[in-house]
Amino acid sequence: MLGEGILKGLAETARNFLGSYVSKDRLTTVQFPEERLPHIEAARSFPFLVYDGEDWQQGMRCVSCLICEKECPPKCIFIEKSKDKKPDATGKPQFYPVVFNIDVSVCMSCQICVEVCPFDAIKMDVEFELSTNDRFGGLLWDKERLAKSNAYYGKIHPTEAAAVDAQLAEERAKLEAKAKLAAEAKTATVATPPAQPLRETSETTEGSGA
Amino acid sequence: MATTTYPTAHITPKPSTDGGEDQFLEVSMGPQHPSTHGVFRMNVVLDGERVVKLKPVFGYLHRNHEKIAENESYLGSMPYTDRLDYLCSITNNWAYALAVEKLAGIQVPERAEYLRVITGELTRLQNHACLIGFLMQDMGASGTPLMYAFREREKILDLFESLTGARMMCNYMRFGGCRVDASADWLQQAQKVMEAFPRFLDEYERLLTENEILMARTQGVGVLPRELAVNAGITGPMLRASGINYDIRKVDKYGIYDRFAFKVPLGEHGDVYDRYMIRVLEMRESIRILQQAMREISPGPIQDPKTKIRGFRPKAGEAYGRIESPKGELGFYLISDGSPNPYRYRVRPPSLINLTVLEEMCLGQNVADVVITLGSIDIVLGEVDR
């Protein structure tokens, strides 16, 4: 019968329309500024710089190795490396970026900077309401604008951050053990009474085991 | 023919009595025409309602993709490939990764292959659903089918976001595998979406397939004969709608496609309706592939540990990697001279090559049919212009 297909289609539309009153599956609209969808953990918008501790200038993980600047596909990162070294959050002297700029109007959120960073210093943010009335200066983010605490990172990407923290802690423990080992070896070579070495070796094996 | 330098000046038909060339009307459709799926222009010469000549004009979205890629590291062009066919970024990634893997001789671990198939087929589902929605939009069914398709697409995009971090610009594949592993939770969610999809397809088909208006508008319109389709190098659903059995998933068996049982739907008439139907059937086959892939996927590594992210330099040589993207054969041709950037980087975009037969399909048709014929080709201008 002519028109049967149309009627069938209309019945489908009616089912969807009526169904939207009862089924959440059929009415997926969200009234955006008031209502928001739950945040998806893996989501990414633009990069930010992670710092440890309280002071962003001291705790910044970035040691200005310039890898992200080099690997960034649209070349939106600009870094000026420091001439001197300053102690980082763990007290170790490191280079630091004097200038670290990201032009977010150029950035395409590809996450390659995050992948290549050997220091877990740059991560992806989830902030997305970023409109500004200054399209040049307002979208060129400097070091201060980019710096965000590790706690914030843990808040937006819990699983990823936990893995990174665990890895960093492990590396730090390894470094400390190594430093301890080196220090002990030093003391062992300086002071060489005949009875000492035995005790020292037993201690060092304990140290490396931890 | 009207000799107008400014085509839009003649948009109002001039009554003509002498029966000369003045009867023709040249209309410039686009580049901001809502039916052109982006910034695409057609210079259409009309005799009344009938199309006499059609000249596609493109390049408005040219972004210098190939040249940029030649100045970029191999990994650096991966996010740019997302922007080619921005509806299916994952298949673009896949084609590029495949080309580089061929060039450098990298093996892909099994789990990564499965993840590629799963995400790739999900991409095909959402692309085809949307394309049908757009096609209906071109036909004047403003809203309903497209919104239904978008509702379903959103579920797939949420999956992509929770896996890759982005809805559309996924940047998911890496040479020798994938960037992140899918959790068991994600696979479960994907399973749920996949199981709900056939119900949506049934609904979609009840809405459209037997609709008399749709049939009247599409059957016998924009016919692409078999010989022309082969000669013009048409690929993808468009070629199969003309009745040629050619699916690169079957022909090349790239990745692990030889492990899945699925059919290649074929059309008979090669008209717009066949192209619509092929896509519906392909979605059903995609679901079959997904079901098998979800069942068979097993834990394991997702990337070849030997692949380097930084300082990747394949040895000198050339490679062509191609896949069956939702739109057709998407190929990447790379020449390496041993340096960190490709010496030559060339994309074979299915949209552009499928677009070349637009004039042949439209000649003699009504001007309203041009719109739906173009819609049925399934072009994305990001890929046409690059």
Coordinates of C-alpha atoms in Angstrom, one line a residue, chain B residues 149-338:
Chain B
A149 CA 22.1 9.2 14.2
F150 CA 23.8 11.9 16.3
R151 CA 22.3 10.4 19.4
E152 CA 23.9 7.1 18.6
R153 CA 27.1 8.6 17.4
E154 CA 27.4 10.4 20.8
K155 CA 27.6 7.1 22.6
I156 CA 30.4 6.0 20.3
L157 CA 32.2 9.3 20.7
D158 CA 32.0 9.0 24.5
L159 CA 33.7 5.6 24.1
F160 CA 36.4 7.2 22.1
E161 CA 36.8 10.0 24.6
S162 CA 37.1 7.6 27.5
L163 CA 39.7 5.6 25.6
T164 CA 41.7 8.1 23.7
G165 CA 41.0 11.4 25.4
A166 CA 39.2 13.1 22.5
R167 CA 35.9 12.7 20.8
M168 CA 37.0 13.4 17.3
M169 CA 40.7 14.1 17.1
C170 CA 41.6 10.8 18.7
N171 CA 45.3 10.5 17.7
Y172 CA 45.0 6.9 18.9
M173 CA 47.3 4.8 16.7
R174 CA 51.0 4.6 17.1
F175 CA 53.6 2.9 14.9
G176 CA 53.5 -0.7 16.0
G177 CA 50.4 -0.5 18.1
C178 CA 48.1 1.9 19.9
R179 CA 48.7 4.6 22.4
V180 CA 46.7 3.5 25.3
D181 CA 45.3 0.1 26.3
A182 CA 41.6 -0.4 26.7
S183 CA 40.5 -1.4 30.2
A184 CA 38.1 -4.2 30.9
D185 CA 35.6 -1.6 31.9
W186 CA 36.0 0.1 28.6
L187 CA 35.5 -3.1 26.7
Q188 CA 32.4 -3.8 28.7
Q189 CA 31.0 -0.3 27.8
A190 CA 31.9 -0.9 24.1
Q191 CA 30.1 -4.2 24.3
K192 CA 27.0 -2.5 25.6
V193 CA 27.0 0.2 22.9
M194 CA 27.6 -2.5 20.3
E195 CA 24.7 -4.6 21.6
A196 CA 22.3 -1.7 21.5
F197 CA 23.3 -0.6 18.0
P198 CA 21.3 -3.2 16.0
R199 CA 18.2 -2.0 17.8
F200 CA 18.9 1.5 16.6
L201 CA 19.5 0.2 13.1
D202 CA 16.2 -1.6 13.1
E203 CA 14.6 1.6 14.2
Y204 CA 16.4 3.6 11.6
E205 CA 15.4 1.2 8.9
R206 CA 11.8 1.3 9.9
L207 CA 12.0 5.0 9.7
L208 CA 13.6 5.2 6.3
T209 CA 14.1 2.1 4.2
E210 CA 10.5 1.6 3.1
N211 CA 9.6 5.3 3.1
E212 CA 8.0 6.1 -0.2
I213 CA 9.3 9.6 -0.3
L214 CA 12.8 8.4 0.1
M215 CA 12.4 5.7 -2.5
A216 CA 10.9 8.2 -5.0
R217 CA 13.7 10.6 -4.4
T218 CA 16.6 8.2 -4.5
Q219 CA 15.8 5.3 -6.8
G220 CA 17.2 5.7 -10.2
V221 CA 18.9 8.9 -9.3
G222 CA 22.6 9.5 -9.6
V223 CA 23.3 6.2 -11.2
L224 CA 26.9 5.2 -11.4
P225 CA 27.5 2.5 -14.0
R226 CA 29.9 -0.3 -13.1
E227 CA 32.4 0.4 -15.9
L228 CA 32.6 4.0 -15.0
A229 CA 33.0 3.2 -11.4
V230 CA 36.0 0.9 -12.1
N231 CA 37.6 3.2 -14.6
A232 CA 37.3 6.2 -12.4
G233 CA 38.9 4.4 -9.5
I234 CA 35.9 4.7 -7.2
T235 CA 36.3 2.7 -4.0
G236 CA 34.3 2.1 -0.9
P237 CA 30.6 1.8 -0.4
M238 CA 30.1 3.8 -3.6
L239 CA 31.8 1.1 -5.7
R240 CA 30.1 -1.7 -4.0
A241 CA 26.7 0.0 -4.5
S242 CA 27.5 -0.3 -8.2
G243 CA 27.9 -4.0 -7.8
I244 CA 31.6 -4.5 -7.8
N245 CA 32.9 -6.8 -5.1
Y246 CA 35.9 -4.9 -3.9
D247 CA 36.6 -4.4 -0.2
I248 CA 40.2 -3.9 0.9
R249 CA 39.4 -5.7 4.1
K250 CA 38.8 -8.8 2.0
V251 CA 41.4 -8.1 -0.7
D252 CA 44.4 -7.1 1.4
K253 CA 43.3 -8.7 4.6
Y254 CA 45.4 -6.0 6.4
G255 CA 45.8 -6.3 10.1
I256 CA 43.8 -9.3 11.2
Y257 CA 40.7 -9.0 9.0
D258 CA 41.3 -12.6 7.7
R259 CA 40.1 -13.8 11.1
F260 CA 36.6 -12.4 10.9
A261 CA 33.7 -13.8 9.0
F262 CA 31.7 -11.0 7.4
K263 CA 30.0 -10.4 4.1
V264 CA 30.5 -7.6 1.6
P265 CA 27.1 -6.2 0.7
L266 CA 26.7 -5.3 -3.0
G267 CA 24.3 -3.1 -4.7
E268 CA 22.7 -3.7 -8.1
H269 CA 21.6 -0.4 -9.6
G270 CA 24.3 2.0 -8.3
D271 CA 21.8 4.7 -7.5
V272 CA 21.5 6.8 -4.4
Y273 CA 19.1 4.3 -2.8
D274 CA 21.6 1.5 -3.2
R275 CA 24.3 3.7 -1.7
Y276 CA 22.0 4.3 1.3
M277 CA 21.2 0.6 1.6
I278 CA 24.9 -0.5 1.3
R279 CA 25.7 1.6 4.3
V280 CA 22.9 0.2 6.4
L281 CA 24.1 -3.3 5.5
E282 CA 27.7 -2.5 6.1
M283 CA 26.8 -1.3 9.6
R284 CA 25.3 -4.6 10.3
E285 CA 28.4 -6.4 9.0
S286 CA 30.5 -4.1 11.2
I287 CA 28.5 -5.2 14.2
R288 CA 29.3 -8.8 13.3
I289 CA 33.0 -8.0 13.1
L290 CA 32.8 -6.2 16.4
Q291 CA 31.1 -9.1 18.1
Q292 CA 33.8 -11.5 17.0
A293 CA 36.6 -9.1 17.9
M294 CA 35.2 -8.4 21.3
R295 CA 34.9 -12.1 21.9
E296 CA 38.4 -12.9 20.8
I297 CA 40.4 -10.1 22.3
S298 CA 42.9 -11.3 24.8
P299 CA 45.3 -9.4 27.1
G300 CA 48.8 -8.7 25.9
P301 CA 51.2 -5.8 25.0
I302 CA 49.7 -3.1 22.8
Q303 CA 52.9 -1.7 21.2
D304 CA 56.0 -3.2 19.8
P305 CA 58.6 -2.4 22.4
K306 CA 61.2 -1.7 19.8
T307 CA 59.4 1.3 18.3
K308 CA 60.9 4.5 19.3
I309 CA 58.7 7.6 19.9
R310 CA 61.5 10.0 19.5
G311 CA 64.2 10.0 16.8
F312 CA 62.3 7.6 14.6
R313 CA 64.2 7.1 11.3
P314 CA 63.0 4.4 9.0
K315 CA 65.6 3.3 6.5
A316 CA 65.4 4.6 3.0
G317 CA 62.6 3.2 0.9
E318 CA 59.0 3.6 0.0
A319 CA 55.7 2.1 1.2
Y320 CA 52.1 2.4 0.4
G321 CA 49.7 1.5 3.2
R322 CA 46.0 1.4 2.5
I323 CA 42.9 0.5 4.4
E324 CA 39.2 0.3 3.8
S325 CA 38.2 3.5 5.5
P326 CA 34.4 4.2 5.8
K327 CA 34.6 6.2 2.7
G328 CA 36.8 4.0 0.5
E329 CA 40.4 3.2 -0.1
L330 CA 42.4 5.5 2.1
G331 CA 46.1 5.2 1.3
F332 CA 49.3 6.8 2.4
Y333 CA 52.3 6.8 0.2
L334 CA 55.6 7.5 1.9
I335 CA 59.1 7.8 0.7
S336 CA 61.9 7.8 3.2
D337 CA 65.4 8.9 2.6
G338 CA 66.5 7.8 6.0

